[in-house]
mmCIF file of C-alpha atoms in Angstrom:
data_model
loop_
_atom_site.group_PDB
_atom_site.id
_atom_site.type_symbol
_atom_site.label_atom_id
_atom_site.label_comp_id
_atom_site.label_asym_id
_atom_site.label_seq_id
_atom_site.Cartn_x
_atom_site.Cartn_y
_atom_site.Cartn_z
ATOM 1 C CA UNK A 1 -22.591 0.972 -13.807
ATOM 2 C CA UNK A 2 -20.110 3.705 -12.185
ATOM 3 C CA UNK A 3 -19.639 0.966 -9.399
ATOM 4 C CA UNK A 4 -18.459 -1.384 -12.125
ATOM 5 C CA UNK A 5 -16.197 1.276 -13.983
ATOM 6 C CA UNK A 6 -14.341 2.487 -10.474
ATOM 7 C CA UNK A 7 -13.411 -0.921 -8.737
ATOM 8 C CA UNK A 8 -11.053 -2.165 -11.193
ATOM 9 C CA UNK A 9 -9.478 0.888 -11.330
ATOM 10 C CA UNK A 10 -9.851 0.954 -7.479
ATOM 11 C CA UNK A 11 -8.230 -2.947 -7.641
ATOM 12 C CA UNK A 12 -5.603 -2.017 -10.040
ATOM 13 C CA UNK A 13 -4.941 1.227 -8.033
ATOM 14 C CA UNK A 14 -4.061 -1.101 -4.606
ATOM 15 C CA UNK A 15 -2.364 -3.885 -6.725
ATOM 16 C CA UNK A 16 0.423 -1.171 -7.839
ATOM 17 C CA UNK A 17 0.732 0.101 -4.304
ATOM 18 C CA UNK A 18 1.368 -3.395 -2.782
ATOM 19 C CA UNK A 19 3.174 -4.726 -5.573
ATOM 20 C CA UNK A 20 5.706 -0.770 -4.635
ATOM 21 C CA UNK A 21 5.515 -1.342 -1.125
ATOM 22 C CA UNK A 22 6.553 -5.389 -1.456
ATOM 23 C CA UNK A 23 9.193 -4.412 -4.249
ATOM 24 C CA UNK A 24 10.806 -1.807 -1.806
ATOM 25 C CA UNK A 25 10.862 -4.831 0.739
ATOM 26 C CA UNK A 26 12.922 -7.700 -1.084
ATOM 27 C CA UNK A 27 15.088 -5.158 -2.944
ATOM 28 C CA UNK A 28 16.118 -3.367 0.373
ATOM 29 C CA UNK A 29 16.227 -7.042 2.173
ATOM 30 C CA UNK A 30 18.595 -8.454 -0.928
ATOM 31 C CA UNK A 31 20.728 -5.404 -0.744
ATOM 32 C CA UNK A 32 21.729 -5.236 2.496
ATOM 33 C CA UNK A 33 21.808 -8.697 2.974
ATOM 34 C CA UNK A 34 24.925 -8.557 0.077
ATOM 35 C CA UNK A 35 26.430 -5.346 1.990
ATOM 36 C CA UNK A 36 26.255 -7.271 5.499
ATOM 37 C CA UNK A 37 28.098 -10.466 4.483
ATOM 38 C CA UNK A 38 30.823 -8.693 1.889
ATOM 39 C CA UNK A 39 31.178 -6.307 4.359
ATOM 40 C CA UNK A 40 31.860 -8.861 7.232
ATOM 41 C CA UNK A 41 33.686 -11.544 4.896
ATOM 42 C CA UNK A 42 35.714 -9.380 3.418
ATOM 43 C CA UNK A 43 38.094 -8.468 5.850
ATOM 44 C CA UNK A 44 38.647 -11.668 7.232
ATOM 45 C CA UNK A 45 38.856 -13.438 4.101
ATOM 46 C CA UNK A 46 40.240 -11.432 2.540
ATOM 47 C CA UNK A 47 41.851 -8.568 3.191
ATOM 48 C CA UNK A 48 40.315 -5.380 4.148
ATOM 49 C CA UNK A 49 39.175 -4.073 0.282
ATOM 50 C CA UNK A 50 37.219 -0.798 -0.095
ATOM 51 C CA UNK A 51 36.993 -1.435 -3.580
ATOM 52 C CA UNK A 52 35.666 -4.421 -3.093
ATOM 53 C CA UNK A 53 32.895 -3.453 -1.436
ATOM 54 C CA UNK A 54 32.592 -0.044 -3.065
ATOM 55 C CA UNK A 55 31.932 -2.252 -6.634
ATOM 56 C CA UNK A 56 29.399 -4.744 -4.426
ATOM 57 C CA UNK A 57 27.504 -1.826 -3.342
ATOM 58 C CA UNK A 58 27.253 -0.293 -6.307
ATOM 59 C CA UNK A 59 26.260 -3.331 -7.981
ATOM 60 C CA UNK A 60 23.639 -4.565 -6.218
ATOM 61 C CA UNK A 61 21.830 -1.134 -5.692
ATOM 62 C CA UNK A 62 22.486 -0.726 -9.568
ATOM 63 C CA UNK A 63 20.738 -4.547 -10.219
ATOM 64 C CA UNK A 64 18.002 -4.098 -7.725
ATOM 65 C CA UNK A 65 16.550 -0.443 -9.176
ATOM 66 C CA UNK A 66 16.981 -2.046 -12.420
ATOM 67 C CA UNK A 67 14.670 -4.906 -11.647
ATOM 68 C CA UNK A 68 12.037 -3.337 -8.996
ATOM 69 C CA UNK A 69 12.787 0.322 -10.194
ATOM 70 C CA UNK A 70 9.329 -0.404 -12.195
ATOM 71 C CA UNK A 71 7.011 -0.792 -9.380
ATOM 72 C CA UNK A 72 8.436 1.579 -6.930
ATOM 73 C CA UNK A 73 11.284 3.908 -8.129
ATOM 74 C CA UNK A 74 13.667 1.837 -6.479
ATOM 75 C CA UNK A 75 14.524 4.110 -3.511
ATOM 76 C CA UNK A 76 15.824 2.001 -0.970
ATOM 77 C CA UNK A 77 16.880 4.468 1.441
ATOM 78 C CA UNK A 78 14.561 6.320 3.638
ATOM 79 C CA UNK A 79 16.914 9.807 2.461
ATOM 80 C CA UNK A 80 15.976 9.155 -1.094
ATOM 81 C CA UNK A 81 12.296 8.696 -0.410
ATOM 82 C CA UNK A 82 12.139 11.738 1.871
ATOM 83 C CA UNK A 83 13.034 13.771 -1.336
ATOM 84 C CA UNK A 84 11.096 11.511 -3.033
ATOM 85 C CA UNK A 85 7.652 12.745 -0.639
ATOM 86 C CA UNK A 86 9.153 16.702 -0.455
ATOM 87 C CA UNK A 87 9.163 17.079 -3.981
ATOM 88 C CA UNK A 88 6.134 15.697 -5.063
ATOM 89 C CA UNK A 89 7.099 12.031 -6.776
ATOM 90 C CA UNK A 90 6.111 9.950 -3.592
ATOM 91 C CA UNK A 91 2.543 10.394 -1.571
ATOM 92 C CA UNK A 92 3.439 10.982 1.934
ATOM 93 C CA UNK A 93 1.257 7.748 2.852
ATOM 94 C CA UNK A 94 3.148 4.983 0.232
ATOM 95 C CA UNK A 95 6.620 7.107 1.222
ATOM 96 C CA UNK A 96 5.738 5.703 4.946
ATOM 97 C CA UNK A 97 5.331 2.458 3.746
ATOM 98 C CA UNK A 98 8.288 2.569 1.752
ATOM 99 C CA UNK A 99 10.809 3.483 4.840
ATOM 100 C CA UNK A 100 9.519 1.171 6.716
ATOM 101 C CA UNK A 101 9.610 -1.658 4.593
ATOM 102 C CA UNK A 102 13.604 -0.358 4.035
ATOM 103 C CA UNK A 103 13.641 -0.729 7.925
ATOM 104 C CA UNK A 104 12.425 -4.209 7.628
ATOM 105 C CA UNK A 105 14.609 -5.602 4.929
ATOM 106 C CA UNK A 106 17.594 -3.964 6.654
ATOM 107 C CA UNK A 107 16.945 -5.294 10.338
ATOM 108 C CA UNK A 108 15.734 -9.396 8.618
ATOM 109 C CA UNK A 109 19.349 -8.865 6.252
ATOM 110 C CA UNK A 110 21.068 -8.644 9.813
ATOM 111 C CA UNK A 111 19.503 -11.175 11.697
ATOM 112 C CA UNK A 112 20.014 -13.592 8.691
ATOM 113 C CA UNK A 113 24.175 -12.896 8.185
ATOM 114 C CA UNK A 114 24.100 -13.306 12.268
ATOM 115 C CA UNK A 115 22.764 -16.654 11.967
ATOM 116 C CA UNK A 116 24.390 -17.986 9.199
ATOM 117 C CA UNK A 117 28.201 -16.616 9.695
ATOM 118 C CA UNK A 118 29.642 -19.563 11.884
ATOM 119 C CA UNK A 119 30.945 -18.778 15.137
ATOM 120 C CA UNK A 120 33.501 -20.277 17.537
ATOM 121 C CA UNK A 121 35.501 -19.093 20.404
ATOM 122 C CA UNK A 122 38.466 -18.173 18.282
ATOM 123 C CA UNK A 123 36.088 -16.826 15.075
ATOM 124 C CA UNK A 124 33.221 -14.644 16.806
ATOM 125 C CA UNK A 125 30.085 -12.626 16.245
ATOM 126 C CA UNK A 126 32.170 -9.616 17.024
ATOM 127 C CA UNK A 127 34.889 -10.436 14.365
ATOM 128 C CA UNK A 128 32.617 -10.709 11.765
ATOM 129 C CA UNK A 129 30.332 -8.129 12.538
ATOM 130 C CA UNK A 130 32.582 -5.280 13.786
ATOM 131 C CA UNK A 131 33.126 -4.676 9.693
ATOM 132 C CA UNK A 132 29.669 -4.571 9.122
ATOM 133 C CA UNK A 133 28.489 -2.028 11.667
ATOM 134 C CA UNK A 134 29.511 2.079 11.282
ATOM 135 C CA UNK A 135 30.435 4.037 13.552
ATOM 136 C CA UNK A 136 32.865 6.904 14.301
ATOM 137 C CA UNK A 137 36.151 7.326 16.968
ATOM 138 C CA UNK A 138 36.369 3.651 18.419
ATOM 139 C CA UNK A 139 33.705 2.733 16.658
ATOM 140 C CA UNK A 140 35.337 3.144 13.206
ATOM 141 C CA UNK A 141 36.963 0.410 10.680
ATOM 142 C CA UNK A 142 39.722 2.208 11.127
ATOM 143 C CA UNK A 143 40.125 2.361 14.985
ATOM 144 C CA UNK A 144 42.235 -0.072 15.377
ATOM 145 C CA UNK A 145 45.100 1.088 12.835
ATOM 146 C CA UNK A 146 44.418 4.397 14.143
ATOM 147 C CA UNK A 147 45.089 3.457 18.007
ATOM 148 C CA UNK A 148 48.704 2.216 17.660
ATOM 149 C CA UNK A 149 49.174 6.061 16.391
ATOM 150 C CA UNK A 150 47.535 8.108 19.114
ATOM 151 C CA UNK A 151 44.317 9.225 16.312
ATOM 152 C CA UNK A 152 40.783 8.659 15.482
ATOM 153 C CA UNK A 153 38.394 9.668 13.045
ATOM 154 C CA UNK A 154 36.051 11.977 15.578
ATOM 155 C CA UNK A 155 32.370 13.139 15.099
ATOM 156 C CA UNK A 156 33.160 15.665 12.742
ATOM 157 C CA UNK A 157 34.780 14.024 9.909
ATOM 158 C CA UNK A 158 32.080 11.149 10.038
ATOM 159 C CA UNK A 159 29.414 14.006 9.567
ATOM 160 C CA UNK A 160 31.473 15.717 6.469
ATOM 161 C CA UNK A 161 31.842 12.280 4.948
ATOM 162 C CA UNK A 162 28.569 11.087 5.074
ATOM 163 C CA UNK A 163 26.846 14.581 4.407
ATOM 164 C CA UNK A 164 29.108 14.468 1.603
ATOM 165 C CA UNK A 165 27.921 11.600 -0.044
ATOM 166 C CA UNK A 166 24.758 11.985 0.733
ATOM 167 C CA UNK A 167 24.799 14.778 -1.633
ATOM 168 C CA UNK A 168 26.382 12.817 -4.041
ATOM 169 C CA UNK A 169 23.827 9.904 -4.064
ATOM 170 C CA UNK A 170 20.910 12.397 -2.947
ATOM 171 C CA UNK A 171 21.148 15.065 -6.040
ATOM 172 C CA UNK A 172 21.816 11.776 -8.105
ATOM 173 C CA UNK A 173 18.012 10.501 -7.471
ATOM 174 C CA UNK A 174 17.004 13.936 -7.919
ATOM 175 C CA UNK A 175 17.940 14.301 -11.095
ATOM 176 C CA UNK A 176 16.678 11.239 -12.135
ATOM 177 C CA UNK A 177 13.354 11.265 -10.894
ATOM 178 C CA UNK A 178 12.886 14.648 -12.882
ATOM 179 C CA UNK A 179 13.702 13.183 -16.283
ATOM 180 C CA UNK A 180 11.336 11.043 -18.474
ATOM 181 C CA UNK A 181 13.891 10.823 -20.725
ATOM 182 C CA UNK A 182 16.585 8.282 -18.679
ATOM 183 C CA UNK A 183 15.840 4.880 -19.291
ATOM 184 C CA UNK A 184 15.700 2.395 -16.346
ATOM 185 C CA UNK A 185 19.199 0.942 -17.228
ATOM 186 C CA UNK A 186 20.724 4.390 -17.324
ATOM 187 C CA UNK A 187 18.778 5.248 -14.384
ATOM 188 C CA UNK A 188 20.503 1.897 -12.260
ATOM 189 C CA UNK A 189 23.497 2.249 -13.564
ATOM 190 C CA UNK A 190 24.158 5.836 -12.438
ATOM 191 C CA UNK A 191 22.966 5.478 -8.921
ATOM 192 C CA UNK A 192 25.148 2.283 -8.517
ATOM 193 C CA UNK A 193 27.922 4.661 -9.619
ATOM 194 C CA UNK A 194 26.693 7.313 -6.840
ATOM 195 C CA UNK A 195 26.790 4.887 -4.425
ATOM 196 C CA UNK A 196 30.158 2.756 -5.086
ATOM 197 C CA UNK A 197 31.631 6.591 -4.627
ATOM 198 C CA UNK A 198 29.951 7.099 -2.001
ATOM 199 C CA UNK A 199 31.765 4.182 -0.260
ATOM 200 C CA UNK A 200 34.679 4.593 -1.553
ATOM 201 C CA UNK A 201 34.915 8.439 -0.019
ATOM 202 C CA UNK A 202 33.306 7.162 3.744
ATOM 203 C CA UNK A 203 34.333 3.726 4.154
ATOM 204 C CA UNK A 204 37.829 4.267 5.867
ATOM 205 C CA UNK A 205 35.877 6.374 8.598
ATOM 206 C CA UNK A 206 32.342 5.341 9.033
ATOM 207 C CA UNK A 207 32.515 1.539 7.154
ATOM 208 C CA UNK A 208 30.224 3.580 4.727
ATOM 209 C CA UNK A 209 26.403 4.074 5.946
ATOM 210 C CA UNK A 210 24.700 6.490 2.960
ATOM 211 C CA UNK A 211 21.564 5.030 4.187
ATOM 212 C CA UNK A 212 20.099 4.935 7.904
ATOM 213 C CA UNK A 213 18.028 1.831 7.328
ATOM 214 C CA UNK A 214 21.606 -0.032 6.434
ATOM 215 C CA UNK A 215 23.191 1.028 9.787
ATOM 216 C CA UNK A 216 20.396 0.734 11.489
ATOM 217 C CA UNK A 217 19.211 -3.037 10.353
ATOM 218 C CA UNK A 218 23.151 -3.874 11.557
ATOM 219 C CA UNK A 219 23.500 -2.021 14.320
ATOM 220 C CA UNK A 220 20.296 -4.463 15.703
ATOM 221 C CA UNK A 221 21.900 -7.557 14.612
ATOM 222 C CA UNK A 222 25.537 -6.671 16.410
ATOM 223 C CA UNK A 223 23.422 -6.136 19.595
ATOM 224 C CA UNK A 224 25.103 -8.403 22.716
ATOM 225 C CA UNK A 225 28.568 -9.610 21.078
ATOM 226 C CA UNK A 226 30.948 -7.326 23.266
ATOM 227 C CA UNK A 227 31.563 -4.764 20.249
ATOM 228 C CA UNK A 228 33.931 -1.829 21.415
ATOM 229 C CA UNK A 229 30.972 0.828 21.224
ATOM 230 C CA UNK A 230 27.177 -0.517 20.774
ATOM 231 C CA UNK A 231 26.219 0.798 17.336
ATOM 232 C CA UNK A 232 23.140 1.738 18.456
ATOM 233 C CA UNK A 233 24.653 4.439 20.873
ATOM 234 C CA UNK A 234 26.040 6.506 17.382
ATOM 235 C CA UNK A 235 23.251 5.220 14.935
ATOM 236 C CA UNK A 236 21.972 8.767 15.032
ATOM 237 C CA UNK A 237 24.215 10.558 13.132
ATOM 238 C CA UNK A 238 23.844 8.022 10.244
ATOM 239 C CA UNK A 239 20.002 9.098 10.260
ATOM 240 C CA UNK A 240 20.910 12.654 10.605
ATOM 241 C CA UNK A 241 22.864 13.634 8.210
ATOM 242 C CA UNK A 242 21.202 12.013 4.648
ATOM 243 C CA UNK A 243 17.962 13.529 6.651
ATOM 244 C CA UNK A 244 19.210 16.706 6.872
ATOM 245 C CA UNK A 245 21.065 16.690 3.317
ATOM 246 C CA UNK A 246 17.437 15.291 1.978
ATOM 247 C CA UNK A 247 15.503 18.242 3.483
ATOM 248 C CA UNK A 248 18.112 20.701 2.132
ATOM 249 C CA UNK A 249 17.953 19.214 -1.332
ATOM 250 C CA UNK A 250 14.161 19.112 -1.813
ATOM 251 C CA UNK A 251 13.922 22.954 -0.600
ATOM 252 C CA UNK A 252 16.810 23.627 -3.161
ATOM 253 C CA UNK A 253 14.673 21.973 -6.046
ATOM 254 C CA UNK A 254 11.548 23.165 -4.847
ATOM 255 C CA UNK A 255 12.998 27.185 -5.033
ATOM 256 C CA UNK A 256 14.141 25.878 -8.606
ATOM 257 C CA UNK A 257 11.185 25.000 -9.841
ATOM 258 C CA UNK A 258 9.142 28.114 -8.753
ATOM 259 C CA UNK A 259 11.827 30.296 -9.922
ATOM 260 C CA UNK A 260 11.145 28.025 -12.948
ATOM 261 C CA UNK A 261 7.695 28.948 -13.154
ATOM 262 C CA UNK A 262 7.860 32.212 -13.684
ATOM 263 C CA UNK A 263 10.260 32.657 -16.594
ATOM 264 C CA UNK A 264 7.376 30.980 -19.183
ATOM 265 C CA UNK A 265 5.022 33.215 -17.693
ATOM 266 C CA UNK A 266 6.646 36.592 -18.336
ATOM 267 C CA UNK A 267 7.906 35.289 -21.930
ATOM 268 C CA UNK A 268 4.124 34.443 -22.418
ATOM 269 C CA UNK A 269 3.285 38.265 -21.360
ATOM 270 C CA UNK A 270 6.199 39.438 -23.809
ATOM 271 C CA UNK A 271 5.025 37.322 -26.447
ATOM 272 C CA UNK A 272 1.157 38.747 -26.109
ATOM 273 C CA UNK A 273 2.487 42.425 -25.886
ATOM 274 C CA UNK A 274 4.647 42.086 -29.004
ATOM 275 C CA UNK A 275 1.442 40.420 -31.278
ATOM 276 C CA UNK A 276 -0.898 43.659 -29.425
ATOM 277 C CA UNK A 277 1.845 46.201 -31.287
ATOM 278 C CA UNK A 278 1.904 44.031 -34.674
ATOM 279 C CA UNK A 279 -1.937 44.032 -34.939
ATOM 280 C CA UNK A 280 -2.443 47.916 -34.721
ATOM 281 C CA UNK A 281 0.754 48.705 -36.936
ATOM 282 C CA UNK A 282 -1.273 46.529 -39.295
ATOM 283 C CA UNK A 283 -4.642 47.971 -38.871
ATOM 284 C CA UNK A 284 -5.222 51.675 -39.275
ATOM 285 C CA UNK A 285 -8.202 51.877 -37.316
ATOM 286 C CA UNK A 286 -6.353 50.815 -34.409
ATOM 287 C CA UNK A 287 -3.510 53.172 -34.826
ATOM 288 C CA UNK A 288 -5.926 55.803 -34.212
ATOM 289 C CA UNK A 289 -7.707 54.550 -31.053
ATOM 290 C CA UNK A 290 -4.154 53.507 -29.732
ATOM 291 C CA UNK A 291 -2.403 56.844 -30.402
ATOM 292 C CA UNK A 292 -4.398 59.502 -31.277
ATOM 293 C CA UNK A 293 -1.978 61.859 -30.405
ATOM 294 C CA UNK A 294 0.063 60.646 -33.247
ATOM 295 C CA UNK A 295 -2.762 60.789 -35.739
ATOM 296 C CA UNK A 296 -3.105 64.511 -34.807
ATOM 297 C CA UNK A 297 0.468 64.922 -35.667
ATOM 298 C CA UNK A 298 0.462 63.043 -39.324
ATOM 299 C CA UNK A 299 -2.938 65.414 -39.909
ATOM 300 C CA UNK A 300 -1.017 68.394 -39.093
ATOM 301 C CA UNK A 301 1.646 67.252 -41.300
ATOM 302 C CA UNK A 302 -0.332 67.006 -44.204
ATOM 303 C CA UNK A 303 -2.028 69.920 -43.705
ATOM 304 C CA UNK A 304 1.229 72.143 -43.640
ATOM 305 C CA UNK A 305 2.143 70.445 -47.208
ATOM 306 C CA UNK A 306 -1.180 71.581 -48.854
ATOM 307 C CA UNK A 307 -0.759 75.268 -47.629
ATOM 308 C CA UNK A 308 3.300 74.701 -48.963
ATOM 309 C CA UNK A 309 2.028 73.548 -52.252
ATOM 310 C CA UNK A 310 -0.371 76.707 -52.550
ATOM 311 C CA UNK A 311 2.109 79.194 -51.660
ATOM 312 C CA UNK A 312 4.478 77.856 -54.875
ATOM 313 C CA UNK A 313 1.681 78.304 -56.941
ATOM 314 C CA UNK A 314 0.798 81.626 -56.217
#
């Protein structure tokens, strides 16, 4: 009979898992599919438009945690589920899964927008694609308007950008995962917000990253089309620096919450202490086994008023 009671929960158990796990899949695979080709039509089409892609970011991370945000959290980003895994919300085992799922949406979004963007000898892979990547110095959106004037955007400002926004979207997910009282709607919408800042504050430096599995699922694709510096060569400081910012977060919120602790525990003490003093005030018997110094005193006291009294009368 206990075999019968534990294997649907067992099944039911697995079912939620896959169904997290598969979720984290197509949403990460439809996001970055939508970042990859706005981000490489844009330009060309277009016009170079951080606000346009700024609002299709936004958007789509905003419509995708809205839909799978059910099954899985929708975290999307291998920084987000790293807090997600430090701070308790996320087994360590499903948060595995979950990254690299991310890793596998991101790197079948790129080798999709490579094969369908059409090429020719005037209108090549590295046109379209050399939007889509990040990167820093020559390998920035920027480098080219940058060139003509001697500058670059270095290293360092790529690191202070993206660290910067990592907070931004980071503390974001943070804050939502520790309140039952956001709804999922509220919950989309203010990520999607998080992130369309987030590109709007790196995208003139690094073409906006916020998330290693989005550079890294490009920087794949762009792989053999003569791009000024291989993506690949400065995809590490698009991993570390949401890392890093991740790991710094979850220690902050950790500290928080055992600071927390404490505070109910003391007013609990406080609390106990207080009703200890109200009960012998109340009862007389305990006044004297409490303070029996005192009830010496008031026995004195009386004592001295009875010899008082019989000194007036004589």
């Amino acid at each position: 009979m206990s075999q019968l009671e534990v294997q649907p929960v067992e099944e039911t158990s697995k079912t939620k898992t896959l169904a997290a796990i598969g979720s984290e899949l197509i949403g990460s695979f439809l996001i970055f599919l939508t970042i990859y080709l706005v981000s490489s039509l844009s330009p060309s089409m277009y016009g170079a438009s951080v606000l346009l892609i700024a609002i299709a970011t936004g958007l789509v991370y905003a419509a995708m945690i809205a839909v799978f945000g059910q099954f899985s959290g929708g975290q999307f980003n291998p920084a987000v589920t790293l807090v997600a895994i430090l701070t308790g919300r996320t087994t360590v085992l499903n948060g595995i899964f979950y990254i690299i799922m991310q890793l596998c949406g991101a790197i079948a979004a790129g080798s999709l927008v490579r094969f369908i963007l059409p090429t020719s000898q005037t209108a090549t892979a590295k046109m379209w694609l050399s939007a889509a990547v990040n990167g820093f110095d020559e390998g920035s959106v920027s480098a080219t308007q940058l060139q003509s004037a001697g500058l670059s955007f270095g290293v360092l400002p790529a690191v202070i950008v993206e660290i910067a926004a990592a907070i931004i979207i980071i503390a974001t997910a943070v804050y939502l995962m520790n309140r039952d009282d956001v709804s999922s709607v509220q919950s989309a919408a203010s990520m999607g917000i998080a992130y369309t800042v987030g590109v709007i504050l790196t995208y003139p430096i690094t073409g906006s990253s916020l998330n290693p599995a989005r550079s890294t699922g490009i920087a794949i694709a762009a792989q053999n089309i003569k791009l000024t510096v291989n993506p690949l060569h400065q995809l590490f400081i698009f991993w570390i620096c949401p890392i890093l910012t991740a790991a710094i977060v979850s220690i902050i919120v950790i500290t928080c919450k055992n600071f927390g602790q404490k505070t109910p525990v003391e007013v609990v003490e406080v609390e106990e202490n207080a009703e200890i003093k109200e009960e012998d005030f109340a009862d007389p018997t305990n006044l004297s086994e409490t303070n029996p110094s005192g009830d010496a005193n008031f026995a004195d006291t009386d004592a001295d008023v009875e010899n008082d009294s019989a000194t007036e009368k004589i």
